[in-house]
Amino acid sequence: MVLSKYLPCYRAATLPGARDIAFTVLGVQIGLTFTANTFSSIIPYLFPYTLLSSLMIGISLLIGSYISKITSIDKITALVGSSPGGLSAMIAVSESLKGNSALVTIFHTLRLISVLCIIPFYVVHGVTQPDTAVNTEIASISQEGEYWTIILYMICFLIGWKTRDRVPASLVILPMLIIGGLQPAGLSMYNLPEVVFLGAQLIIGSYLGQTISVNDLIKAGKTCIYFLTLATFVITLGILFSYILSWWTGMARVTAVLALAPGGLIEMAVTAEQANADPAIVSSLQTIRLLTIVVILPLLFKKFKSVRQRVAEKD
């Protein structure tokens, strides 16, 4: 998709609302993988995962701070650009802190490209331990449910759409949490045809391809090299930490890799579906990191910005 935009005969066309509907379908799909055991099963992972994920975030910020010192990029932009959070969430943070959102978009696009190139290949060819838990969960939701529950999916979309400006990735997270909460409670949810889920993934993939511009990457110049190196380093760090998480908790390696990968909730949840990982565990843990980044980091950035302003006033 990225390269096809530069073909002379290529003409891009977007269907209004298709991306939002696809995100909701993905959230529903993830929510349907939740069982009564899902929430209890992530409890043993919470402390180890939070610790390792916080270390990844801290190391990324330290490197981002160093990059700002050796380049002309302001520190806020460098810190937001180096945070291993979702693209849309980090752009929102950049806007609120008056950072350079264009550069933040480019830096996180580099991270996204790196993750999409490295992580799926690694989990398919580099991880030999299968996650058998997902097989039983998928089998348990393969039966037909009640048709009237389709209305609930529509309500999930409306809730996600209404809160999209206040809740990052609301079109995925809120349907996932709502359906994920109703499914273990015993409500027989209707399972959409597989072609619907495949179509949603195709739409999301096309949308991601449309948002990536080679021209924007070129405009960023040599600074991209620093952030591309950082992205590769953080991905490698996540893979190394996945060994620790798997050893510490007994989590399957493929699930641990996807849970710690700095690729964002949506991308890693889709990969989990295809890589025989546990999408419920991956999406739950990725949600924890997303909330940590969205809630805590902006507070830290604002605190840093206010301290820097006071120091500048004294000087």
GROMACS .gro file of C-alpha atoms in nm:
model
  315
    1MET     CA    1   0.000   0.000   0.000
    2VAL     CA    2   0.281   0.243   0.089
    3LEU     CA    3   0.470   0.182  -0.236
    4SER     CA    4   0.156   0.164  -0.453
    5LYS     CA    5   0.076   0.527  -0.371
    6TYR     CA    6   0.370   0.627  -0.590
    7LEU     CA    7   0.248   0.443  -0.900
    8PRO     CA    8   0.120   0.679  -1.172
    9CYS     CA    9  -0.206   0.489  -1.209
   10TYR     CA   10  -0.279   0.477  -0.835
   11ARG     CA   11  -0.579   0.671  -0.706
   12ALA     CA   12  -0.663   0.648  -0.337
   13ALA     CA   13  -1.025   0.635  -0.227
   14THR     CA   14  -1.150   0.618   0.130
   15LEU     CA   15  -1.490   0.507   0.256
   16PRO     CA   16  -1.606   0.737   0.539
   17GLY     CA   17  -1.651   0.546   0.863
   18ALA     CA   18  -1.499   0.223   0.730
   19ARG     CA   19  -1.192   0.253   0.950
   20ASP     CA   20  -1.400   0.320   1.263
   21ILE     CA   21  -1.629   0.025   1.193
   22ALA     CA   22  -1.326  -0.197   1.129
   23PHE     CA   23  -1.173  -0.093   1.461
   24THR     CA   24  -1.499  -0.178   1.639
   25VAL     CA   25  -1.518  -0.517   1.468
   26LEU     CA   26  -1.163  -0.585   1.582
   27GLY     CA   27  -1.253  -0.485   1.938
   28VAL     CA   28  -1.553  -0.718   1.927
   29GLN     CA   29  -1.336  -0.997   1.789
   30ILE     CA   30  -1.087  -0.958   2.073
   31GLY     CA   31  -1.366  -0.935   2.329
   32LEU     CA   32  -1.514  -1.262   2.207
   33THR     CA   33  -1.190  -1.440   2.296
   34PHE     CA   34  -1.234  -1.348   2.663
   35THR     CA   35  -1.358  -1.623   2.893
   36ALA     CA   36  -1.437  -1.642   3.262
   37ASN     CA   37  -1.073  -1.738   3.318
   38THR     CA   38  -0.920  -1.450   3.122
   39PHE     CA   39  -0.935  -1.184   3.393
   40SER     CA   40  -0.815  -1.420   3.663
   41SER     CA   41  -0.542  -1.551   3.433
   42ILE     CA   42  -0.378  -1.208   3.385
   43ILE     CA   43  -0.348  -1.144   3.761
   44PRO     CA   44  -0.022  -1.344   3.793
   45TYR     CA   45   0.120  -1.140   3.503
   46LEU     CA   46   0.031  -0.791   3.630
   47PHE     CA   47   0.334  -0.715   3.847
   48PRO     CA   48   0.602  -0.876   3.624
   49TYR     CA   49   0.450  -0.725   3.310
   50THR     CA   50   0.407  -0.379   3.462
   51LEU     CA   51   0.766  -0.385   3.590
   52LEU     CA   52   0.918  -0.493   3.258
   53SER     CA   53   0.695  -0.261   3.056
   54SER     CA   54   0.785   0.034   3.281
   55LEU     CA   55   1.154  -0.044   3.233
   56MET     CA   56   1.105  -0.037   2.855
   57ILE     CA   57   0.925   0.297   2.878
   58GLY     CA   58   1.192   0.443   3.107
   59ILE     CA   59   1.480   0.330   2.885
   60SER     CA   60   1.303   0.470   2.577
   61LEU     CA   61   1.259   0.807   2.746
   62LEU     CA   62   1.623   0.821   2.855
   63ILE     CA   63   1.738   0.753   2.499
   64GLY     CA   64   1.487   1.006   2.367
   65SER     CA   65   1.627   1.267   2.605
   66TYR     CA   66   1.979   1.192   2.479
   67ILE     CA   67   1.865   1.223   2.117
   68SER     CA   68   1.727   1.570   2.192
   69LYS     CA   69   2.070   1.674   2.320
   70ILE     CA   70   2.260   1.566   2.009
   71THR     CA   71   2.003   1.694   1.757
   72SER     CA   72   1.800   2.009   1.705
   73ILE     CA   73   1.477   1.842   1.820
   74ASP     CA   74   1.317   1.993   2.128
   75LYS     CA   75   1.300   1.765   2.432
   76ILE     CA   76   0.920   1.737   2.449
   77THR     CA   77   0.903   1.622   2.086
   78ALA     CA   78   1.190   1.378   2.140
   79LEU     CA   79   1.034   1.231   2.456
   80VAL     CA   80   0.689   1.192   2.300
   81GLY     CA   81   0.844   1.056   1.982
   82SER     CA   82   1.042   0.796   2.175
   83SER     CA   83   0.756   0.675   2.397
   84PRO     CA   84   0.645   0.321   2.300
   85GLY     CA   85   0.278   0.415   2.276
   86GLY     CA   86   0.021   0.409   2.000
   87LEU     CA   87   0.052   0.652   1.710
   88SER     CA   88  -0.282   0.829   1.761
   89ALA     CA   89  -0.237   0.852   2.139
   90MET     CA   90   0.111   1.001   2.108
   91ILE     CA   91  -0.005   1.257   1.852
   92ALA     CA   92  -0.277   1.364   2.097
   93VAL     CA   93  -0.017   1.395   2.374
   94SER     CA   94   0.210   1.596   2.145
   95GLU     CA   95  -0.073   1.834   2.058
   96SER     CA   96  -0.157   1.891   2.425
   97LEU     CA   97   0.208   1.963   2.513
   98LYS     CA   98   0.271   2.185   2.208
   99GLY     CA   99   0.528   1.948   2.061
  100ASN     CA  100   0.609   1.906   1.693
  101SER     CA  101   0.330   1.667   1.597
  102ALA     CA  102   0.457   1.624   1.242
  103LEU     CA  103   0.789   1.487   1.367
  104VAL     CA  104   0.613   1.276   1.630
  105THR     CA  105   0.401   1.122   1.354
  106ILE     CA  106   0.710   1.040   1.147
  107PHE     CA  107   0.902   0.891   1.440
  108HIS     CA  108   0.611   0.670   1.546
  109THR     CA  109   0.551   0.571   1.185
  110LEU     CA  110   0.911   0.445   1.177
  111ARG     CA  111   0.845   0.246   1.493
  112LEU     CA  112   0.524   0.106   1.347
  113ILE     CA  113   0.697  -0.001   1.025
  114SER     CA  114   0.979  -0.163   1.225
  115VAL     CA  115   0.736  -0.353   1.447
  116LEU     CA  116   0.521  -0.473   1.157
  117CYS     CA  117   0.831  -0.597   0.973
  118ILE     CA  118   1.010  -0.762   1.266
  119ILE     CA  119   0.756  -0.892   1.520
  120PRO     CA  120   0.524  -1.099   1.293
  121PHE     CA  121   0.827  -1.259   1.124
  122TYR     CA  122   0.986  -1.333   1.461
  123VAL     CA  123   0.679  -1.488   1.624
  124VAL     CA  124   0.617  -1.709   1.320
  125HIS     CA  125   0.976  -1.821   1.261
  126GLY     CA  126   1.163  -1.744   1.583
  127VAL     CA  127   0.927  -1.877   1.850
  128THR     CA  128   0.875  -2.252   1.855
  129GLN     CA  129   0.661  -2.282   2.167
  130PRO     CA  130   0.290  -2.283   2.073
  131ASP     CA  131   0.025  -2.128   2.293
  132THR     CA  132  -0.233  -2.400   2.338
  133ALA     CA  133  -0.459  -2.187   2.557
  134VAL     CA  134  -0.584  -1.985   2.264
  135ASN     CA  135  -0.700  -2.293   2.080
  136THR     CA  136  -0.944  -2.390   2.354
  137GLU     CA  137  -1.073  -2.034   2.382
  138ILE     CA  138  -1.134  -1.995   2.013
  139ALA     CA  139  -1.305  -2.332   2.003
  140SER     CA  140  -1.527  -2.226   2.293
  141ILE     CA  141  -1.661  -1.922   2.104
  142SER     CA  142  -1.707  -2.094   1.770
  143GLN     CA  143  -2.072  -2.181   1.844
  144GLU     CA  144  -2.354  -1.960   1.716
  145GLY     CA  145  -2.491  -1.705   1.963
  146GLU     CA  146  -2.804  -1.496   1.987
  147TYR     CA  147  -2.878  -1.282   1.682
  148TRP     CA  148  -3.016  -0.997   1.893
  149THR     CA  149  -2.669  -0.941   2.042
  150ILE     CA  150  -2.570  -0.779   1.711
  151ILE     CA  151  -2.750  -0.474   1.852
  152LEU     CA  152  -2.493  -0.473   2.133
  153TYR     CA  153  -2.216  -0.452   1.874
  154MET     CA  154  -2.385  -0.144   1.726
  155ILE     CA  155  -2.414   0.010   2.072
  156CYS     CA  156  -2.043  -0.060   2.129
  157PHE     CA  157  -1.964   0.128   1.809
  158LEU     CA  158  -2.173   0.428   1.915
  159ILE     CA  159  -2.011   0.437   2.260
  160GLY     CA  160  -1.663   0.412   2.110
  161TRP     CA  161  -1.740   0.677   1.849
  162LYS     CA  162  -1.889   0.918   2.104
  163THR     CA  163  -1.585   0.890   2.333
  164ARG     CA  164  -1.318   0.885   2.061
  165ASP     CA  165  -1.190   1.232   2.157
  166ARG     CA  166  -1.156   1.144   2.525
  167VAL     CA  167  -1.049   0.779   2.527
  168PRO     CA  168  -0.747   0.673   2.315
  169ALA     CA  169  -0.830   0.385   2.079
  170SER     CA  170  -1.186   0.394   2.217
  171LEU     CA  171  -1.328   0.218   1.911
  172VAL     CA  172  -1.116  -0.087   1.998
  173ILE     CA  173  -1.076  -0.070   2.376
  174LEU     CA  174  -1.438  -0.002   2.476
  175PRO     CA  175  -1.599  -0.273   2.255
  176MET     CA  176  -1.327  -0.512   2.370
  177LEU     CA  177  -1.398  -0.439   2.738
  178ILE     CA  178  -1.778  -0.441   2.699
  179ILE     CA  179  -1.797  -0.764   2.500
  180GLY     CA  180  -1.510  -0.908   2.704
  181GLY     CA  181  -1.714  -0.842   3.018
  182LEU     CA  182  -2.043  -0.980   2.885
  183GLN     CA  183  -1.893  -1.293   2.729
  184PRO     CA  184  -1.758  -1.443   3.056
  185ALA     CA  185  -2.084  -1.345   3.231
  186GLY     CA  186  -2.264  -1.611   3.029
  187LEU     CA  187  -2.430  -1.400   2.760
  188SER     CA  188  -2.431  -1.595   2.433
  189MET     CA  189  -2.287  -1.343   2.187
  190TYR     CA  190  -2.346  -1.386   1.814
  191ASN     CA  191  -2.025  -1.473   1.633
  192LEU     CA  192  -1.983  -1.271   1.316
  193PRO     CA  193  -1.871  -1.459   1.003
  194GLU     CA  194  -1.495  -1.496   0.961
  195VAL     CA  195  -1.508  -1.292   0.640
  196VAL     CA  196  -1.620  -0.989   0.845
  197PHE     CA  197  -1.310  -1.011   1.063
  198LEU     CA  198  -1.087  -1.060   0.760
  199GLY     CA  199  -1.247  -0.759   0.591
  200ALA     CA  200  -1.188  -0.548   0.902
  201GLN     CA  201  -0.820  -0.645   0.906
  202LEU     CA  202  -0.792  -0.559   0.536
  203ILE     CA  203  -0.945  -0.216   0.594
  204ILE     CA  204  -0.716  -0.146   0.889
  205GLY     CA  205  -0.411  -0.256   0.692
  206SER     CA  206  -0.510  -0.032   0.401
  207TYR     CA  207  -0.565   0.259   0.638
  208LEU     CA  208  -0.221   0.215   0.795
  209GLY     CA  209  -0.067   0.205   0.449
  210GLN     CA  210  -0.241   0.530   0.358
  211THR     CA  211  -0.107   0.707   0.668
  212ILE     CA  212   0.256   0.622   0.590
  213SER     CA  213   0.430   0.860   0.350
  214VAL     CA  214   0.782   0.808   0.220
  215ASN     CA  215   0.805   1.181   0.149
  216ASP     CA  216   0.742   1.260   0.516
  217LEU     CA  217   1.019   1.021   0.615
  218ILE     CA  218   1.260   1.191   0.375
  219LYS     CA  219   1.169   1.535   0.511
  220ALA     CA  220   1.273   1.430   0.861
  221GLY     CA  221   1.628   1.383   0.735
  222LYS     CA  222   1.901   1.208   0.927
  223THR     CA  223   1.708   1.241   1.253
  224CYS     CA  224   1.505   0.941   1.140
  225ILE     CA  225   1.816   0.725   1.175
  226TYR     CA  226   1.826   0.790   1.549
  227PHE     CA  227   1.461   0.702   1.600
  228LEU     CA  228   1.478   0.403   1.367
  229THR     CA  229   1.772   0.276   1.572
  230LEU     CA  230   1.574   0.343   1.890
  231ALA     CA  231   1.272   0.154   1.753
  232THR     CA  232   1.488  -0.146   1.661
  233PHE     CA  233   1.654  -0.138   2.004
  234VAL     CA  234   1.321  -0.124   2.190
  235ILE     CA  235   1.184  -0.412   1.981
  236THR     CA  236   1.495  -0.616   2.064
  237LEU     CA  237   1.461  -0.520   2.430
  238GLY     CA  238   1.099  -0.635   2.427
  239ILE     CA  239   1.201  -0.971   2.281
  240LEU     CA  240   1.469  -1.012   2.548
  241PHE     CA  241   1.226  -0.913   2.823
  242SER     CA  242   0.977  -1.168   2.687
  243TYR     CA  243   1.221  -1.442   2.790
  244ILE     CA  244   1.217  -1.303   3.144
  245LEU     CA  245   0.837  -1.268   3.147
  246SER     CA  246   0.792  -1.621   3.015
  247TRP     CA  247   1.041  -1.762   3.268
  248TRP     CA  248   0.894  -1.559   3.554
  249THR     CA  249   0.525  -1.634   3.493
  250GLY     CA  250   0.515  -1.940   3.268
  251MET     CA  251   0.344  -1.741   2.993
  252ALA     CA  252   0.388  -1.884   2.644
  253ARG     CA  253   0.677  -1.713   2.465
  254VAL     CA  254   0.476  -1.604   2.163
  255THR     CA  255   0.218  -1.436   2.389
  256ALA     CA  256   0.494  -1.272   2.595
  257VAL     CA  257   0.663  -1.132   2.282
  258LEU     CA  258   0.340  -0.979   2.152
  259ALA     CA  259   0.241  -0.843   2.494
  260LEU     CA  260   0.573  -0.659   2.531
  261ALA     CA  261   0.618  -0.557   2.166
  262PRO     CA  262   0.598  -0.177   2.120
  263GLY     CA  263   0.353  -0.213   1.835
  264GLY     CA  264   0.030  -0.094   1.989
  265LEU     CA  265  -0.288  -0.274   2.086
  266ILE     CA  266  -0.445  -0.304   1.743
  267GLU     CA  267  -0.144  -0.432   1.552
  268MET     CA  268  -0.039  -0.685   1.817
  269ALA     CA  269  -0.394  -0.812   1.868
  270VAL     CA  270  -0.424  -0.884   1.496
  271THR     CA  271  -0.084  -1.055   1.499
  272ALA     CA  272  -0.187  -1.262   1.803
  273GLU     CA  273  -0.486  -1.395   1.610
  274GLN     CA  274  -0.260  -1.515   1.330
  275ALA     CA  275   0.034  -1.642   1.539
  276ASN     CA  276  -0.149  -1.887   1.766
  277ALA     CA  277  -0.099  -1.655   2.064
  278ASP     CA  278  -0.365  -1.566   2.323
  279PRO     CA  279  -0.530  -1.247   2.189
  280ALA     CA  280  -0.721  -1.189   2.514
  281ILE     CA  281  -0.403  -1.188   2.723
  282VAL     CA  282  -0.209  -0.984   2.464
  283SER     CA  283  -0.482  -0.721   2.431
  284SER     CA  284  -0.537  -0.701   2.809
  285LEU     CA  285  -0.168  -0.644   2.883
  286GLN     CA  286  -0.126  -0.404   2.589
  287THR     CA  287  -0.425  -0.211   2.727
  288ILE     CA  288  -0.248  -0.181   3.064
  289ARG     CA  289   0.059  -0.032   2.896
  290LEU     CA  290  -0.154   0.197   2.678
  291LEU     CA  291  -0.336   0.332   2.983
  292THR     CA  292  -0.005   0.376   3.165
  293ILE     CA  293   0.139   0.577   2.876
  294VAL     CA  294  -0.175   0.783   2.814
  295VAL     CA  295  -0.249   0.864   3.179
  296ILE     CA  296   0.093   0.884   3.348
  297LEU     CA  297   0.331   1.008   3.078
  298PRO     CA  298   0.138   1.327   2.993
  299LEU     CA  299   0.147   1.417   3.364
  300LEU     CA  300   0.523   1.358   3.373
  301PHE     CA  301   0.578   1.554   3.052
  302LYS     CA  302   0.372   1.848   3.182
  303LYS     CA  303   0.565   1.839   3.510
  304PHE     CA  304   0.894   1.838   3.319
  305LYS     CA  305   0.776   2.124   3.099
  306SER     CA  306   0.673   2.338   3.398
  307VAL     CA  307   1.004   2.271   3.575
  308ARG     CA  308   1.197   2.363   3.260
  309GLN     CA  309   0.999   2.687   3.228
  310ARG     CA  310   1.071   2.782   3.590
  311VAL     CA  311   1.442   2.715   3.541
  312ALA     CA  312   1.441   2.926   3.224
  313GLU     CA  313   1.269   3.214   3.407
  314LYS     CA  314   1.530   3.205   3.684
  315ASP     CA  315   1.811   3.218   3.428
   0.00000   0.00000   0.00000
